[in-house]
Amino acid sequence: MDFSLPRARKASEPALPMINVVFLLLIFFLMSAQIAAPPPFDVTPPEASSDGAAEGERVLYIARDGQLALAQARDEAVWDTLGGPGAGEGGLTLAVDGGLPAATLARVLARLGALGYDDLHLVTRAE
């Protein structure tokens, strides 16, 4: 019979502190990341020399061919969304393609004015 003492096992390092660090990093990166939906179509804004940033909660996209997009609404559904409850309240940001004819933009602005929107911001790119 063997009456010798069993060999002591080497203590393993606890994994809990490492798991805590990984979850803290995950939460940090999720909270600091900006998650935004991509624009519905490519828009090349016109050039401007101002440095001011546009403000507004909603962005109305206008493509070169006159297509409209606001959140999930497209074309004529945009006007239903803009004319709904609270029409004209708050700012509206316009992301307009630089190749859009001025006459088309004038018609859109007139229709927005008729709905009560008077706080409009035009997105431009620096020269």
PDB file of C-alpha atoms in Angstrom:
ATOM      1  CA  MET A   1       0.000   0.000   0.000  1.00  0.00           C
ATOM      2  CA  ASP A   2       1.100   3.504  -0.807  1.00  0.00           C
ATOM      3  CA  PHE A   3       0.730   5.846   2.189  1.00  0.00           C
ATOM      4  CA  SER A   4       2.473   8.846   0.654  1.00  0.00           C
ATOM      5  CA  LEU A   5       0.673  12.154   0.520  1.00  0.00           C
ATOM      6  CA  PRO A   6      -0.932  12.936  -2.828  1.00  0.00           C
ATOM      7  CA  ARG A   7       0.764  15.627  -4.842  1.00  0.00           C
ATOM      8  CA  ALA A   8      -0.810  19.042  -4.368  1.00  0.00           C
ATOM      9  CA  ARG A   9      -2.465  20.288  -7.521  1.00  0.00           C
ATOM     10  CA  LYS A  10      -1.400  23.594  -8.925  1.00  0.00           C
ATOM     11  CA  ALA A  11      -4.073  26.230  -8.255  1.00  0.00           C
ATOM     12  CA  SER A  12      -5.642  27.447 -11.489  1.00  0.00           C
ATOM     13  CA  GLU A  13      -6.029  31.137 -12.091  1.00  0.00           C
ATOM     14  CA  PRO A  14      -9.615  32.334 -11.792  1.00  0.00           C
ATOM     15  CA  ALA A  15     -11.283  33.229 -15.104  1.00  0.00           C
ATOM     16  CA  LEU A  16     -13.954  35.473 -13.621  1.00  0.00           C
ATOM     17  CA  PRO A  17     -11.867  38.703 -13.618  1.00  0.00           C
ATOM     18  CA  MET A  18     -10.989  38.175 -17.297  1.00  0.00           C
ATOM     19  CA  ILE A  19     -14.656  37.624 -18.191  1.00  0.00           C
ATOM     20  CA  ASN A  20     -15.560  40.829 -16.341  1.00  0.00           C
ATOM     21  CA  VAL A  21     -12.955  42.800 -18.275  1.00  0.00           C
ATOM     22  CA  VAL A  22     -14.182  41.415 -21.616  1.00  0.00           C
ATOM     23  CA  PHE A  23     -17.806  42.322 -20.850  1.00  0.00           C
ATOM     24  CA  LEU A  24     -16.821  45.795 -19.683  1.00  0.00           C
ATOM     25  CA  LEU A  25     -14.924  46.354 -22.938  1.00  0.00           C
ATOM     26  CA  LEU A  26     -17.886  45.066 -24.930  1.00  0.00           C
ATOM     27  CA  ILE A  27     -20.258  47.452 -23.154  1.00  0.00           C
ATOM     28  CA  PHE A  28     -17.818  50.343 -23.628  1.00  0.00           C
ATOM     29  CA  PHE A  29     -17.537  49.793 -27.381  1.00  0.00           C
ATOM     30  CA  LEU A  30     -21.281  49.343 -27.805  1.00  0.00           C
ATOM     31  CA  MET A  31     -22.018  52.558 -25.916  1.00  0.00           C
ATOM     32  CA  SER A  32     -19.355  54.624 -27.691  1.00  0.00           C
ATOM     33  CA  ALA A  33     -20.174  53.426 -31.228  1.00  0.00           C
ATOM     34  CA  GLN A  34     -22.460  55.497 -33.420  1.00  0.00           C
ATOM     35  CA  ILE A  35     -25.004  53.277 -35.049  1.00  0.00           C
ATOM     36  CA  ALA A  36     -26.819  55.048 -37.861  1.00  0.00           C
ATOM     37  CA  ALA A  37     -28.796  53.820 -40.792  1.00  0.00           C
ATOM     38  CA  PRO A  38     -27.142  54.380 -44.163  1.00  0.00           C
ATOM     39  CA  PRO A  39     -28.746  56.973 -46.446  1.00  0.00           C
ATOM     40  CA  PRO A  40     -31.327  55.520 -48.857  1.00  0.00           C
ATOM     41  CA  PHE A  41     -29.317  56.630 -51.912  1.00  0.00           C
ATOM     42  CA  ASP A  42     -26.063  58.446 -52.638  1.00  0.00           C
ATOM     43  CA  VAL A  43     -26.321  62.219 -52.435  1.00  0.00           C
ATOM     44  CA  THR A  44     -23.482  64.570 -53.348  1.00  0.00           C
ATOM     45  CA  PRO A  45     -24.185  67.802 -51.430  1.00  0.00           C
ATOM     46  CA  PRO A  46     -23.432  71.171 -52.994  1.00  0.00           C
ATOM     47  CA  GLU A  47     -20.293  73.037 -51.940  1.00  0.00           C
ATOM     48  CA  ALA A  48     -20.373  75.865 -49.404  1.00  0.00           C
ATOM     49  CA  SER A  49     -17.851  77.923 -47.470  1.00  0.00           C
ATOM     50  CA  SER A  50     -19.687  77.869 -44.102  1.00  0.00           C
ATOM     51  CA  ASP A  51     -18.451  75.721 -41.223  1.00  0.00           C
ATOM     52  CA  GLY A  52     -21.797  75.476 -39.392  1.00  0.00           C
ATOM     53  CA  ALA A  53     -23.129  72.005 -38.750  1.00  0.00           C
ATOM     54  CA  ALA A  54     -26.712  71.282 -39.710  1.00  0.00           C
ATOM     55  CA  GLU A  55     -29.133  70.515 -36.945  1.00  0.00           C
ATOM     56  CA  GLY A  56     -32.424  68.711 -37.100  1.00  0.00           C
ATOM     57  CA  GLU A  57     -33.857  65.424 -36.045  1.00  0.00           C
ATOM     58  CA  ARG A  58     -35.241  64.403 -39.420  1.00  0.00           C
ATOM     59  CA  VAL A  59     -33.334  64.281 -42.693  1.00  0.00           C
ATOM     60  CA  LEU A  60     -35.112  64.616 -46.036  1.00  0.00           C
ATOM     61  CA  TYR A  61     -32.976  63.154 -48.839  1.00  0.00           C
ATOM     62  CA  ILE A  62     -33.484  64.460 -52.376  1.00  0.00           C
ATOM     63  CA  ALA A  63     -31.682  62.620 -55.197  1.00  0.00           C
ATOM     64  CA  ARG A  64     -30.463  64.112 -58.472  1.00  0.00           C
ATOM     65  CA  ASP A  65     -33.536  62.751 -60.279  1.00  0.00           C
ATOM     66  CA  GLY A  66     -35.967  64.180 -57.683  1.00  0.00           C
ATOM     67  CA  GLN A  67     -36.553  61.047 -55.605  1.00  0.00           C
ATOM     68  CA  LEU A  68     -37.478  61.808 -52.000  1.00  0.00           C
ATOM     69  CA  ALA A  69     -36.737  59.763 -48.879  1.00  0.00           C
ATOM     70  CA  LEU A  70     -37.496  60.407 -45.215  1.00  0.00           C
ATOM     71  CA  ALA A  71     -36.771  57.537 -42.795  1.00  0.00           C
ATOM     72  CA  GLN A  72     -38.649  54.596 -44.369  1.00  0.00           C
ATOM     73  CA  ALA A  73     -40.986  56.733 -46.535  1.00  0.00           C
ATOM     74  CA  ARG A  74     -40.235  57.186 -50.233  1.00  0.00           C
ATOM     75  CA  ASP A  75     -41.470  59.684 -52.857  1.00  0.00           C
ATOM     76  CA  GLU A  76     -45.169  60.618 -52.308  1.00  0.00           C
ATOM     77  CA  ALA A  77     -45.292  58.818 -48.931  1.00  0.00           C
ATOM     78  CA  VAL A  78     -42.786  61.424 -47.691  1.00  0.00           C
ATOM     79  CA  TRP A  79     -45.421  64.147 -47.977  1.00  0.00           C
ATOM     80  CA  ASP A  80     -47.895  62.078 -45.945  1.00  0.00           C
ATOM     81  CA  THR A  81     -45.236  61.633 -43.247  1.00  0.00           C
ATOM     82  CA  LEU A  82     -44.304  65.326 -43.222  1.00  0.00           C
ATOM     83  CA  GLY A  83     -47.942  66.462 -43.209  1.00  0.00           C
ATOM     84  CA  GLY A  84     -48.924  64.169 -40.342  1.00  0.00           C
ATOM     85  CA  PRO A  85     -49.384  65.143 -36.695  1.00  0.00           C
ATOM     86  CA  GLY A  86     -46.920  67.810 -35.589  1.00  0.00           C
ATOM     87  CA  ALA A  87     -46.324  69.061 -39.128  1.00  0.00           C
ATOM     88  CA  GLY A  88     -43.952  71.991 -39.213  1.00  0.00           C
ATOM     89  CA  GLU A  89     -42.640  71.415 -35.699  1.00  0.00           C
ATOM     90  CA  GLY A  90     -38.915  71.050 -35.166  1.00  0.00           C
ATOM     91  CA  GLY A  91     -36.164  71.434 -37.689  1.00  0.00           C
ATOM     92  CA  LEU A  92     -35.831  69.529 -40.920  1.00  0.00           C
ATOM     93  CA  THR A  93     -32.468  68.824 -42.526  1.00  0.00           C
ATOM     94  CA  LEU A  94     -32.297  68.632 -46.320  1.00  0.00           C
ATOM     95  CA  ALA A  95     -29.622  66.413 -47.878  1.00  0.00           C
ATOM     96  CA  VAL A  96     -29.885  67.474 -51.520  1.00  0.00           C
ATOM     97  CA  ASP A  97     -27.777  66.201 -54.397  1.00  0.00           C
ATOM     98  CA  GLY A  98     -25.716  68.991 -55.972  1.00  0.00           C
ATOM     99  CA  GLY A  99     -26.969  68.028 -59.437  1.00  0.00           C
ATOM    100  CA  LEU A 100     -30.643  68.545 -58.578  1.00  0.00           C
ATOM    101  CA  PRO A 101     -32.195  71.249 -60.774  1.00  0.00           C
ATOM    102  CA  ALA A 102     -32.980  74.442 -58.846  1.00  0.00           C
ATOM    103  CA  ALA A 103     -36.586  74.409 -60.096  1.00  0.00           C
ATOM    104  CA  THR A 104     -37.168  71.004 -58.482  1.00  0.00           C
ATOM    105  CA  LEU A 105     -35.666  72.205 -55.194  1.00  0.00           C
ATOM    106  CA  ALA A 106     -37.850  75.335 -55.355  1.00  0.00           C
ATOM    107  CA  ARG A 107     -40.990  73.181 -55.736  1.00  0.00           C
ATOM    108  CA  VAL A 108     -39.956  71.029 -52.749  1.00  0.00           C
ATOM    109  CA  LEU A 109     -39.245  74.116 -50.622  1.00  0.00           C
ATOM    110  CA  ALA A 110     -42.599  75.655 -51.560  1.00  0.00           C
ATOM    111  CA  ARG A 111     -44.415  72.478 -50.579  1.00  0.00           C
ATOM    112  CA  LEU A 112     -42.499  72.300 -47.279  1.00  0.00           C
ATOM    113  CA  GLY A 113     -43.412  75.933 -46.600  1.00  0.00           C
ATOM    114  CA  ALA A 114     -47.066  75.158 -47.229  1.00  0.00           C
ATOM    115  CA  LEU A 115     -46.847  72.373 -44.639  1.00  0.00           C
ATOM    116  CA  GLY A 116     -45.469  74.864 -42.101  1.00  0.00           C
ATOM    117  CA  TYR A 117     -41.774  73.996 -42.144  1.00  0.00           C
ATOM    118  CA  ASP A 118     -39.784  77.178 -41.662  1.00  0.00           C
ATOM    119  CA  ASP A 119     -36.671  75.832 -39.880  1.00  0.00           C
ATOM    120  CA  LEU A 120     -34.797  74.088 -42.696  1.00  0.00           C
ATOM    121  CA  HIS A 121     -31.099  73.195 -42.786  1.00  0.00           C
ATOM    122  CA  LEU A 122     -29.279  72.379 -46.022  1.00  0.00           C
ATOM    123  CA  VAL A 123     -26.419  69.867 -45.816  1.00  0.00           C
ATOM    124  CA  THR A 124     -23.361  71.014 -47.757  1.00  0.00           C
ATOM    125  CA  ARG A 125     -19.791  69.871 -48.110  1.00  0.00           C
ATOM    126  CA  ALA A 126     -16.722  72.024 -47.550  1.00  0.00           C
ATOM    127  CA  GLU A 127     -14.849  73.357 -50.564  1.00  0.00           C
TER     128      GLU A 127
END
